[in-house]
Structures are given as structure tokens and as C-alpha cells.
Amino acid sequence: MFFEGAEKKLEIRLTPNMVSLRQQECGFWSTLVACANAEILSTIRNPACDAYLLSESSLFVWDDKILLLTCGNSTLVDAACHFINAVGVEHIAALCYQRKNEYQAQLQSTSFVDDIAQLRTLIPGKAFRVGHLDSHHHYLFCTDNLFCIDNQAMLSTETCLELMMYHIRGELADYLKLPTQTEQGIYQRLGLQQLFPDFQFDMHCFQPTGFSLNGIRGADYITLHITPSTGQGDSSYVSFETNLDLTVYPYPLVAQMIKLFMPSSWDLIRFNQPLITAGFPEHLCLAHGSIVTDQGCQIDFNHYQQPQTEALQPVFL
Amino acid sequence: MFFEGAEKKLEIRLTPNMVSLRQQECGFWSTLVACANAEILSTIRNPACDAYLLSESSLFVWDDKILLLTCGNSTLVDAACHFINAVGVEHIAALCYQRKNEYQAQLQSTSFVDDIAQLRTLIPGKAFRVGHLDSHHHYLFCTDNLFCIDNQAMLSTETCLELMMYHIRGELADYLKLPTQTEQGIYQRLGLQQLFPDFQFDMHCFQPTGFSLNGIRGADYITLHITPSTGQGDSSYVSFETNLDLTVYPYPLVAQMIKLFMPSSWDLIRFNQPLITAGFPEHLCLAHGSIVTDQGCQIDFNHYQQPQTEALQPVFL
């Protein structure tokens, strides 16, 4: 009954002056996600971006960039290698491949170390881990500075925020366990209309539970994936990610998500984003690490927990 | 370069009126530990107990009981099955098999779930986990109440304390990384003479680093295993375990160990032991869980961390 919610993440930017990626036929993308053991469920488009909702998370395609997220026991590194070979390594301006701590790493078909060995047969890059192996941690592989100063300038100003929430509780968490949940029911309870008034959405409820959402507005995206706890023990997980610049966005997205899902612990990974904790519930910051990549991107990792001692219930096996 | 310090633990008590286990030939024990991929390095004895220092932790043998601890990628469950078959399942009064969260679970040859499936082909029992999979946690399998009320009474009063320390720091931690460390150097720095004045000790320094110690006094034992960090990233780990009744023992063992090793986080697992935190450095108790087994044994799990936000350094891979 166990399903690994934690996503692997692949971001690839092409060199300038290439044909737009959005000109690729649909078969190109279904083949790509099939390499990761995923399939396309539905698509939304706007003039800047195509957003695909997948059986295992999401794919976003811009003219010169893709973002592919896959959860479960997906083989995202195979999709990365397929893409590099399909477009030609000489056309890759930058590639980032990321994994987070998994609930059950031993059930994954490969480790991050295996994955980067495979990637490095095609493209050089630096890889690192932030966080201890016995706690929440975060792996990232970034290609070496392959291209030019312009590319570097562009990368160093791109923003992204990833919020990972563990062990969700409360009214919304209870609703998300119900077989009667609906897409509209979740949409309403999340207040998405209020938080993202100008966004176009695509949503999917999985059987028996689980929910995925993509939202786009021009080149901006949000993506939200909910893995409620299944079977015994609380391995619930919710991820939220956006490239919105939160220094100017008028709504307190992150604080609102944490208030709604009431996780007992949560992590933030920020790419060129300041730390805004206003509106967070009372918390401990257990750990913080940061790094600046060769491309000039500042990455910050924060691991938070509720301040009360958690009362653990035994899980019978 | 990675070595998994976290021990697997097997405790087996025989039914009464059996020939003393200490009458078994040495070959019996070397065969048993070989099943777990370990070997005997040295032995100490007293009238109540034989203590074997192993290449991968420790074996203690009393007249009617064994305690076998193995670390690394050992296959302790195979030793458990070998022992059950060797003495006959009808002579097993009680068996407990335990694993803790590992730094790299995906490098282990089996999971706890695999192990208990194997054990249950030979002997029935209940298994549970305390602690979330994304944080420190603890697995235990205990056989059903196989024998008699006397046995139950005996089990429910036996005490044991396990202390697991992660990410050690300070003077002692620095010394333990040196190739020039010696058994006597560690013994002195730990103040073992003062903490355990009546104990007989057996110690071993591993190459290039690592240290194991057994101590016995009558039927009482202590065992200490140090895995300093090797390679990149801090995956240091120190375990200390004893069956001393800490309500009457005159020295503050646990507080002293934590002060010496200065771990950034540590766990206590107590079997019929009260919680004594006097002398602990300032700390957070992140989680606590407890359970009473069918045999009447109260087991408590506490996960602690230093109160300061930990500053994480990236580990390059």
C-alpha cells in the first residue's frame, strides 16, 4: 500500500536560437515521460507554457526549458538521458537534477549516487547533498557552466521555491483520506481561487486517494501534489512548488499552505528566494544550509518542525 | 568509504532446564556469528557471562540467554534463524529482533520487513515500528508469549538501555578520527575506570578508525561501538548499551556519554528503565513513543536534538 510521494526533479534549459520546444509533437513528450515510467493524463496551455499533468506528477514545457517532476518509484534519470540524447548534448545550456529524502529509499530502483553516475556519462556537473542522511536532506546535480555569460546571468536570477510537508493533520488532511473527495472539493478547501486568481488550473484526483494540480499564468507555474497516508503509519506527504517571485507576489502562499495542511514537519528549498516566515505557525528550525552554484544561483535549505514533542504511535507490521 | 554503524540486535532466551549455553563449544559461536557475516576477535569471561568482541560488534552469552549485536551490512536475521534451528524452536522462550533507522537503508541486503517475514517462517511474533520513516525510528519483533507465567514475570523486569548518538563533535570526536588513536587513549578519555570501576573490559581499535568495547561484571554488561565519520559528510555514530538498572547505578552514565561525544542528535530506547535526563546538555525532545509488549515489557523511545538550528555544510558527491 506504500506510495513514495517525494519527487525527483529535472530542469533543462536549451541553448539560445533553438526551435521552440513547444513545437515538438505530443509523442515526443509521451515518450519522454514514459522513460520515467509516467504517462500524460491531461494538458493545459497558454502562450508561454504547456503544462502536462502526469500519472506521477508534472511536466512543464517553455520555449527553451522543461521542468519534469516524478514521484513514486519513477526512473527520472532515464528521462534525463533520453532528452539529452534526443536534443544533443551540445544544445543543453544547463541541467539540474534533484532528489529529496525518501520515506523508503530502499524501495527505489536507483540511488542519487547511481543516477549521477549515469548522468555523468553524458554531461559533466557538480553534485552535492545538504542535510544529514538520518534527517531530511536534499540532493542536487547541476551541470558545469557549459555555455556563456548571458546564460549564467539568466540562471542566477531565476527563482523557485519548493515546500515539502510531512505528516499532515487536521480537517483538510482528514478530507483527503476520504474516497468521496472531489477535485472541486479540494480546490475550494485550498482556497486556490483566492491565492491564484489569474491562474489556469488542471487537477486530477487519483484512486483511492491522491491529488495533483498544475497552474499556469504566462511563464509562471505552480504545482501541488498530495500523497495522503495509506496503510499503516503516517507517511503522508504534500509538495508545493512555484517559480513566482515571492518578494512581490501579494499572497502569503507558503504560510497558507502550512496552515491548511498542518504538517508536523516541513522543508523549504529556495532558489534565489528570500526567507519569508511571516504567518508560519509556531515552529523550530532544526537545520539550515545554503550553497551558491557555479552559475551564481543561491540555494537555501531549511528543515522545520512543530515545537511540541511529537507523540509517536506504534505502527504494527 | 561508508560504513553503517547502526546495529541490528538479537536477544534470545531459552526455556528453563536446558544445558547452559556456555557449555557450547567455541565453534558453535563462530558459526553463529559467521551467519551474520561477522567473526570473533576476542573473548572475556566471568562466572556469569562470556563476552565476545566481534569484527562487527558484540556477542554476549549467559547460561540461558544470548545477545548478539551486528553493524555494517550484516545479516543478523540469518544468525537468528540458524540459532533457532540449532537449539530447536521448542526451546526458545522468547526472541526479540531489533533494527534502528540506518544512514543508508538502501545499502542493506534486507529490510526489517524482509527480516520478519523470514523469522515468521520459524516462530510467531508481533512486530512494530516507533517513529516516522523520515526521522529516527526503531523496529522491534518480539515473539508471542510462548512459554509460561514465570518467564513473563522475568522478562517484564529485565532492564536495558540503548543510547544512539549521531554526528559527534568536540575533542573526543576529533581524537577518534586520528590514525594515532589507541585503545588506552580512548579508554582514558571515556573515563571508563571511573564510570565502571568493577568491570572487566575488552577493547579493539579498527583500521583506519572505529572502536568497540565490551565490559562485564557478573551478569551485567556494557557495550560501546564508535563509528567515526569516514569520507564526506558526517555519518558518525556511537552506540552505548547496558542492562544495568540505572535507578540504582551510582554514576550518570548516559549524561556522561552525551557530554563526551557531544552528538547533534541522540535517541534513547529504554526497556523497563525510567527516564533520567539529569545532566543532559540543553536539548529538544523531538518525539516520544512507548509500548508495552505482551510479555509486560515497557519500551520507550525518545528522539533528542541540540536546541540550536544546525548549520549544514554541503557534501560534494
PDB file of C-alpha atoms in Angstrom, chain A residues 131-295:
ATOM      1  CA  GLY A 131      21.341  17.661   5.225  1.00  0.00           C
ATOM      2  CA  HIS A 132      22.301  14.581   7.224  1.00  0.00           C
ATOM      3  CA  LEU A 133      21.354  11.151   5.909  1.00  0.00           C
ATOM      4  CA  ASP A 134      19.426  10.394   9.120  1.00  0.00           C
ATOM      5  CA  SER A 135      17.266  13.510   8.744  1.00  0.00           C
ATOM      6  CA  HIS A 136      15.660  15.485   5.937  1.00  0.00           C
ATOM      7  CA  HIS A 137      18.135  16.080   3.121  1.00  0.00           C
ATOM      8  CA  HIS A 138      18.321  17.208  -0.437  1.00  0.00           C
ATOM      9  CA  TYR A 139      20.478  16.118  -3.378  1.00  0.00           C
ATOM     10  CA  LEU A 140      21.284  18.289  -6.391  1.00  0.00           C
ATOM     11  CA  PHE A 141      23.291  17.765  -9.557  1.00  0.00           C
ATOM     12  CA  CYS A 142      23.974  20.868 -11.699  1.00  0.00           C
ATOM     13  CA  THR A 143      25.889  20.856 -14.945  1.00  0.00           C
ATOM     14  CA  ASP A 144      29.096  22.809 -15.160  1.00  0.00           C
ATOM     15  CA  ASN A 145      28.880  26.241 -16.734  1.00  0.00           C
ATOM     16  CA  LEU A 146      28.521  24.970 -20.281  1.00  0.00           C
ATOM     17  CA  PHE A 147      27.568  27.964 -22.224  1.00  0.00           C
ATOM     18  CA  CYS A 148      28.074  31.678 -21.801  1.00  0.00           C
ATOM     19  CA  ILE A 149      27.836  34.668 -19.529  1.00  0.00           C
ATOM     20  CA  ASP A 150      24.327  35.531 -20.695  1.00  0.00           C
ATOM     21  CA  ASN A 151      23.134  32.113 -19.719  1.00  0.00           C
ATOM     22  CA  GLN A 152      24.800  32.491 -16.341  1.00  0.00           C
ATOM     23  CA  ALA A 153      23.116  35.840 -15.742  1.00  0.00           C
ATOM     24  CA  MET A 154      19.748  34.384 -16.627  1.00  0.00           C
ATOM     25  CA  LEU A 155      20.150  31.346 -14.360  1.00  0.00           C
ATOM     26  CA  SER A 156      21.310  33.344 -11.393  1.00  0.00           C
ATOM     27  CA  THR A 157      18.113  35.408 -11.307  1.00  0.00           C
ATOM     28  CA  GLU A 158      15.573  32.626 -11.818  1.00  0.00           C
ATOM     29  CA  THR A 159      13.544  31.971  -8.712  1.00  0.00           C
ATOM     30  CA  CYS A 160      11.969  28.801  -7.444  1.00  0.00           C
ATOM     31  CA  LEU A 161      10.505  27.702  -4.152  1.00  0.00           C
ATOM     32  CA  GLU A 162       9.832  24.118  -3.098  1.00  0.00           C
ATOM     33  CA  LEU A 163       7.793  23.331   0.016  1.00  0.00           C
ATOM     34  CA  MET A 164       7.682  19.743   1.270  1.00  0.00           C
ATOM     35  CA  MET A 165       5.200  18.904   4.032  1.00  0.00           C
ATOM     36  CA  TYR A 166       5.305  15.691   6.087  1.00  0.00           C
ATOM     37  CA  HIS A 167       2.619  14.092   8.299  1.00  0.00           C
ATOM     38  CA  ILE A 168      -0.326  16.354   7.528  1.00  0.00           C
ATOM     39  CA  ARG A 169      -3.136  16.691  10.090  1.00  0.00           C
ATOM     40  CA  GLY A 170      -6.399  18.493  10.675  1.00  0.00           C
ATOM     41  CA  GLU A 171      -9.608  18.973   8.715  1.00  0.00           C
ATOM     42  CA  LEU A 172      -8.075  19.105   5.244  1.00  0.00           C
ATOM     43  CA  ALA A 173      -5.877  16.048   5.941  1.00  0.00           C
ATOM     44  CA  ASP A 174      -8.973  14.151   7.107  1.00  0.00           C
ATOM     45  CA  TYR A 175     -10.889  15.143   3.969  1.00  0.00           C
ATOM     46  CA  LEU A 176      -8.001  13.965   1.773  1.00  0.00           C
ATOM     47  CA  LYS A 177      -8.308  10.422   3.167  1.00  0.00           C
ATOM     48  CA  LEU A 178     -11.969  10.138   2.100  1.00  0.00           C
ATOM     49  CA  PRO A 179     -12.920   8.170  -1.011  1.00  0.00           C
ATOM     50  CA  THR A 180     -15.624  10.827  -1.542  1.00  0.00           C
ATOM     51  CA  GLN A 181     -13.126  13.658  -2.099  1.00  0.00           C
ATOM     52  CA  THR A 182     -13.508  15.592  -5.353  1.00  0.00           C
ATOM     53  CA  GLU A 183     -11.296  17.908  -7.361  1.00  0.00           C
ATOM     54  CA  GLN A 184     -13.639  20.820  -6.702  1.00  0.00           C
ATOM     55  CA  GLY A 185     -13.805  19.933  -3.005  1.00  0.00           C
ATOM     56  CA  ILE A 186     -10.017  20.113  -2.725  1.00  0.00           C
ATOM     57  CA  TYR A 187      -9.836  23.248  -4.905  1.00  0.00           C
ATOM     58  CA  GLN A 188     -12.330  25.018  -2.626  1.00  0.00           C
ATOM     59  CA  ARG A 189     -10.693  23.907   0.605  1.00  0.00           C
ATOM     60  CA  LEU A 190      -7.286  25.055  -0.631  1.00  0.00           C
ATOM     61  CA  GLY A 191      -8.692  28.500  -1.497  1.00  0.00           C
ATOM     62  CA  LEU A 192      -6.877  28.365  -4.830  1.00  0.00           C
ATOM     63  CA  GLN A 193      -9.206  30.912  -6.418  1.00  0.00           C
ATOM     64  CA  GLN A 194      -8.222  33.458  -3.779  1.00  0.00           C
ATOM     65  CA  LEU A 195      -4.479  32.634  -3.741  1.00  0.00           C
ATOM     66  CA  PHE A 196      -4.065  32.392  -7.519  1.00  0.00           C
ATOM     67  CA  PRO A 197      -6.859  34.497  -9.061  1.00  0.00           C
ATOM     68  CA  ASP A 198      -5.252  34.797 -12.524  1.00  0.00           C
ATOM     69  CA  PHE A 199      -4.136  31.190 -12.960  1.00  0.00           C
ATOM     70  CA  GLN A 200      -5.443  28.485 -15.242  1.00  0.00           C
ATOM     71  CA  PHE A 201      -5.679  25.111 -13.470  1.00  0.00           C
ATOM     72  CA  ASP A 202      -5.585  21.427 -14.265  1.00  0.00           C
ATOM     73  CA  MET A 203      -6.430  18.936 -11.491  1.00  0.00           C
ATOM     74  CA  HIS A 204      -6.715  15.203 -11.000  1.00  0.00           C
ATOM     75  CA  CYS A 205      -7.917  13.006  -8.135  1.00  0.00           C
ATOM     76  CA  PHE A 206      -6.280   9.566  -8.036  1.00  0.00           C
ATOM     77  CA  GLN A 207      -7.915   6.327  -6.864  1.00  0.00           C
ATOM     78  CA  PRO A 208      -8.354   5.619  -3.985  1.00  0.00           C
ATOM     79  CA  THR A 209      -6.740   8.890  -2.845  1.00  0.00           C
ATOM     80  CA  GLY A 210      -4.105  11.369  -4.007  1.00  0.00           C
ATOM     81  CA  PHE A 211      -4.361  14.676  -5.843  1.00  0.00           C
ATOM     82  CA  SER A 212      -2.270  16.563  -8.386  1.00  0.00           C
ATOM     83  CA  LEU A 213      -2.635  20.124  -9.611  1.00  0.00           C
ATOM     84  CA  ASN A 214      -0.861  22.298 -12.170  1.00  0.00           C
ATOM     85  CA  GLY A 215      -1.472  26.009 -12.520  1.00  0.00           C
ATOM     86  CA  ILE A 216      -0.012  28.443 -15.066  1.00  0.00           C
ATOM     87  CA  ARG A 217      -0.144  32.204 -15.669  1.00  0.00           C
ATOM     88  CA  GLY A 218       2.117  33.286 -18.507  1.00  0.00           C
ATOM     89  CA  ALA A 219       5.501  31.740 -17.754  1.00  0.00           C
ATOM     90  CA  ASP A 220       4.638  31.347 -14.056  1.00  0.00           C
ATOM     91  CA  TYR A 221       3.672  27.949 -12.688  1.00  0.00           C
ATOM     92  CA  ILE A 222       2.512  26.322  -9.519  1.00  0.00           C
ATOM     93  CA  THR A 223       2.310  22.591  -8.931  1.00  0.00           C
ATOM     94  CA  LEU A 224       0.868  20.775  -5.941  1.00  0.00           C
ATOM     95  CA  HIS A 225       0.895  17.036  -5.241  1.00  0.00           C
ATOM     96  CA  ILE A 226      -0.805  15.356  -2.299  1.00  0.00           C
ATOM     97  CA  THR A 227       0.028  11.831  -1.129  1.00  0.00           C
ATOM     98  CA  PRO A 228      -2.229  11.055   1.833  1.00  0.00           C
ATOM     99  CA  SER A 229      -1.122   8.341   4.208  1.00  0.00           C
ATOM    100  CA  THR A 230      -2.037   4.863   3.039  1.00  0.00           C
ATOM    101  CA  GLY A 231      -1.791   1.692   5.049  1.00  0.00           C
ATOM    102  CA  GLN A 232      -0.288   1.806   8.497  1.00  0.00           C
ATOM    103  CA  GLY A 233       1.855   4.625   9.810  1.00  0.00           C
ATOM    104  CA  ASP A 234       1.722   8.206   8.664  1.00  0.00           C
ATOM    105  CA  SER A 235       3.748   8.600   5.515  1.00  0.00           C
ATOM    106  CA  SER A 236       1.627  11.470   4.172  1.00  0.00           C
ATOM    107  CA  TYR A 237       3.457  13.992   2.008  1.00  0.00           C
ATOM    108  CA  VAL A 238       2.463  17.169   0.177  1.00  0.00           C
ATOM    109  CA  SER A 239       4.702  19.122  -2.177  1.00  0.00           C
ATOM    110  CA  PHE A 240       4.107  22.627  -3.475  1.00  0.00           C
ATOM    111  CA  GLU A 241       6.392  24.347  -5.943  1.00  0.00           C
ATOM    112  CA  THR A 242       6.366  27.635  -7.830  1.00  0.00           C
ATOM    113  CA  ASN A 243       8.648  29.931  -9.777  1.00  0.00           C
ATOM    114  CA  LEU A 244       6.716  33.036  -8.621  1.00  0.00           C
ATOM    115  CA  ASP A 245       8.891  35.753  -7.136  1.00  0.00           C
ATOM    116  CA  LEU A 246       7.541  35.733  -3.591  1.00  0.00           C
ATOM    117  CA  THR A 247       9.119  39.089  -2.752  1.00  0.00           C
ATOM    118  CA  VAL A 248       6.455  40.732  -4.971  1.00  0.00           C
ATOM    119  CA  TYR A 249       3.611  38.187  -5.034  1.00  0.00           C
ATOM    120  CA  PRO A 250       0.754  39.670  -2.979  1.00  0.00           C
ATOM    121  CA  TYR A 251      -0.436  36.482  -1.177  1.00  0.00           C
ATOM    122  CA  PRO A 252       1.391  34.551   1.609  1.00  0.00           C
ATOM    123  CA  LEU A 253       1.364  31.263  -0.270  1.00  0.00           C
ATOM    124  CA  VAL A 254       3.754  29.266   1.825  1.00  0.00           C
ATOM    125  CA  ALA A 255       2.301  30.233   5.202  1.00  0.00           C
ATOM    126  CA  GLN A 256      -1.177  29.499   3.857  1.00  0.00           C
ATOM    127  CA  MET A 257      -0.188  26.007   2.675  1.00  0.00           C
ATOM    128  CA  ILE A 258       1.366  25.173   6.044  1.00  0.00           C
ATOM    129  CA  LYS A 259      -1.714  26.445   7.899  1.00  0.00           C
ATOM    130  CA  LEU A 260      -4.016  24.343   5.724  1.00  0.00           C
ATOM    131  CA  PHE A 261      -2.039  21.086   5.787  1.00  0.00           C
ATOM    132  CA  MET A 262      -0.735  21.408   9.380  1.00  0.00           C
ATOM    133  CA  PRO A 263       2.334  19.194   8.767  1.00  0.00           C
ATOM    134  CA  SER A 264       4.329  18.068  11.788  1.00  0.00           C
ATOM    135  CA  SER A 265       7.485  18.892   9.827  1.00  0.00           C
ATOM    136  CA  TRP A 266       8.230  20.739   6.616  1.00  0.00           C
ATOM    137  CA  ASP A 267      11.175  21.793   4.476  1.00  0.00           C
ATOM    138  CA  LEU A 268      11.770  24.771   2.230  1.00  0.00           C
ATOM    139  CA  ILE A 269      14.193  24.744  -0.666  1.00  0.00           C
ATOM    140  CA  ARG A 270      14.678  28.219  -2.105  1.00  0.00           C
ATOM    141  CA  PHE A 271      16.436  29.109  -5.349  1.00  0.00           C
ATOM    142  CA  ASN A 272      17.186  32.849  -5.306  1.00  0.00           C
ATOM    143  CA  GLN A 273      14.237  33.411  -2.978  1.00  0.00           C
ATOM    144  CA  PRO A 274      14.382  35.250   0.348  1.00  0.00           C
ATOM    145  CA  LEU A 275      13.151  33.549   3.517  1.00  0.00           C
ATOM    146  CA  ILE A 276       9.667  34.769   4.432  1.00  0.00           C
ATOM    147  CA  THR A 277       8.313  33.046   7.550  1.00  0.00           C
ATOM    148  CA  ALA A 278       5.599  35.602   8.375  1.00  0.00           C
ATOM    149  CA  GLY A 279       2.398  33.714   9.097  1.00  0.00           C
ATOM    150  CA  PHE A 280       4.143  30.394   9.794  1.00  0.00           C
ATOM    151  CA  PRO A 281       2.684  28.525  12.770  1.00  0.00           C
ATOM    152  CA  GLU A 282       4.968  28.286  15.806  1.00  0.00           C
ATOM    153  CA  HIS A 283       7.951  26.165  14.779  1.00  0.00           C
ATOM    154  CA  LEU A 284      11.535  25.060  15.314  1.00  0.00           C
ATOM    155  CA  CYS A 285      14.090  25.470  12.544  1.00  0.00           C
ATOM    156  CA  LEU A 286      16.093  22.273  13.052  1.00  0.00           C
ATOM    157  CA  ALA A 287      18.626  22.869  10.292  1.00  0.00           C
ATOM    158  CA  HIS A 288      19.679  25.304   7.575  1.00  0.00           C
ATOM    159  CA  GLY A 289      22.208  25.015   4.794  1.00  0.00           C
ATOM    160  CA  SER A 290      22.996  27.125   1.752  1.00  0.00           C
ATOM    161  CA  ILE A 291      25.181  26.979  -1.316  1.00  0.00           C
ATOM    162  CA  VAL A 292      25.907  29.179  -4.323  1.00  0.00           C
ATOM    163  CA  THR A 293      26.311  27.220  -7.548  1.00  0.00           C
ATOM    164  CA  ASP A 294      28.887  27.952 -10.251  1.00  0.00           C
ATOM    165  CA  GLN A 295      26.057  29.601 -12.180  1.00  0.00           C
TER     166      GLN A 295
END
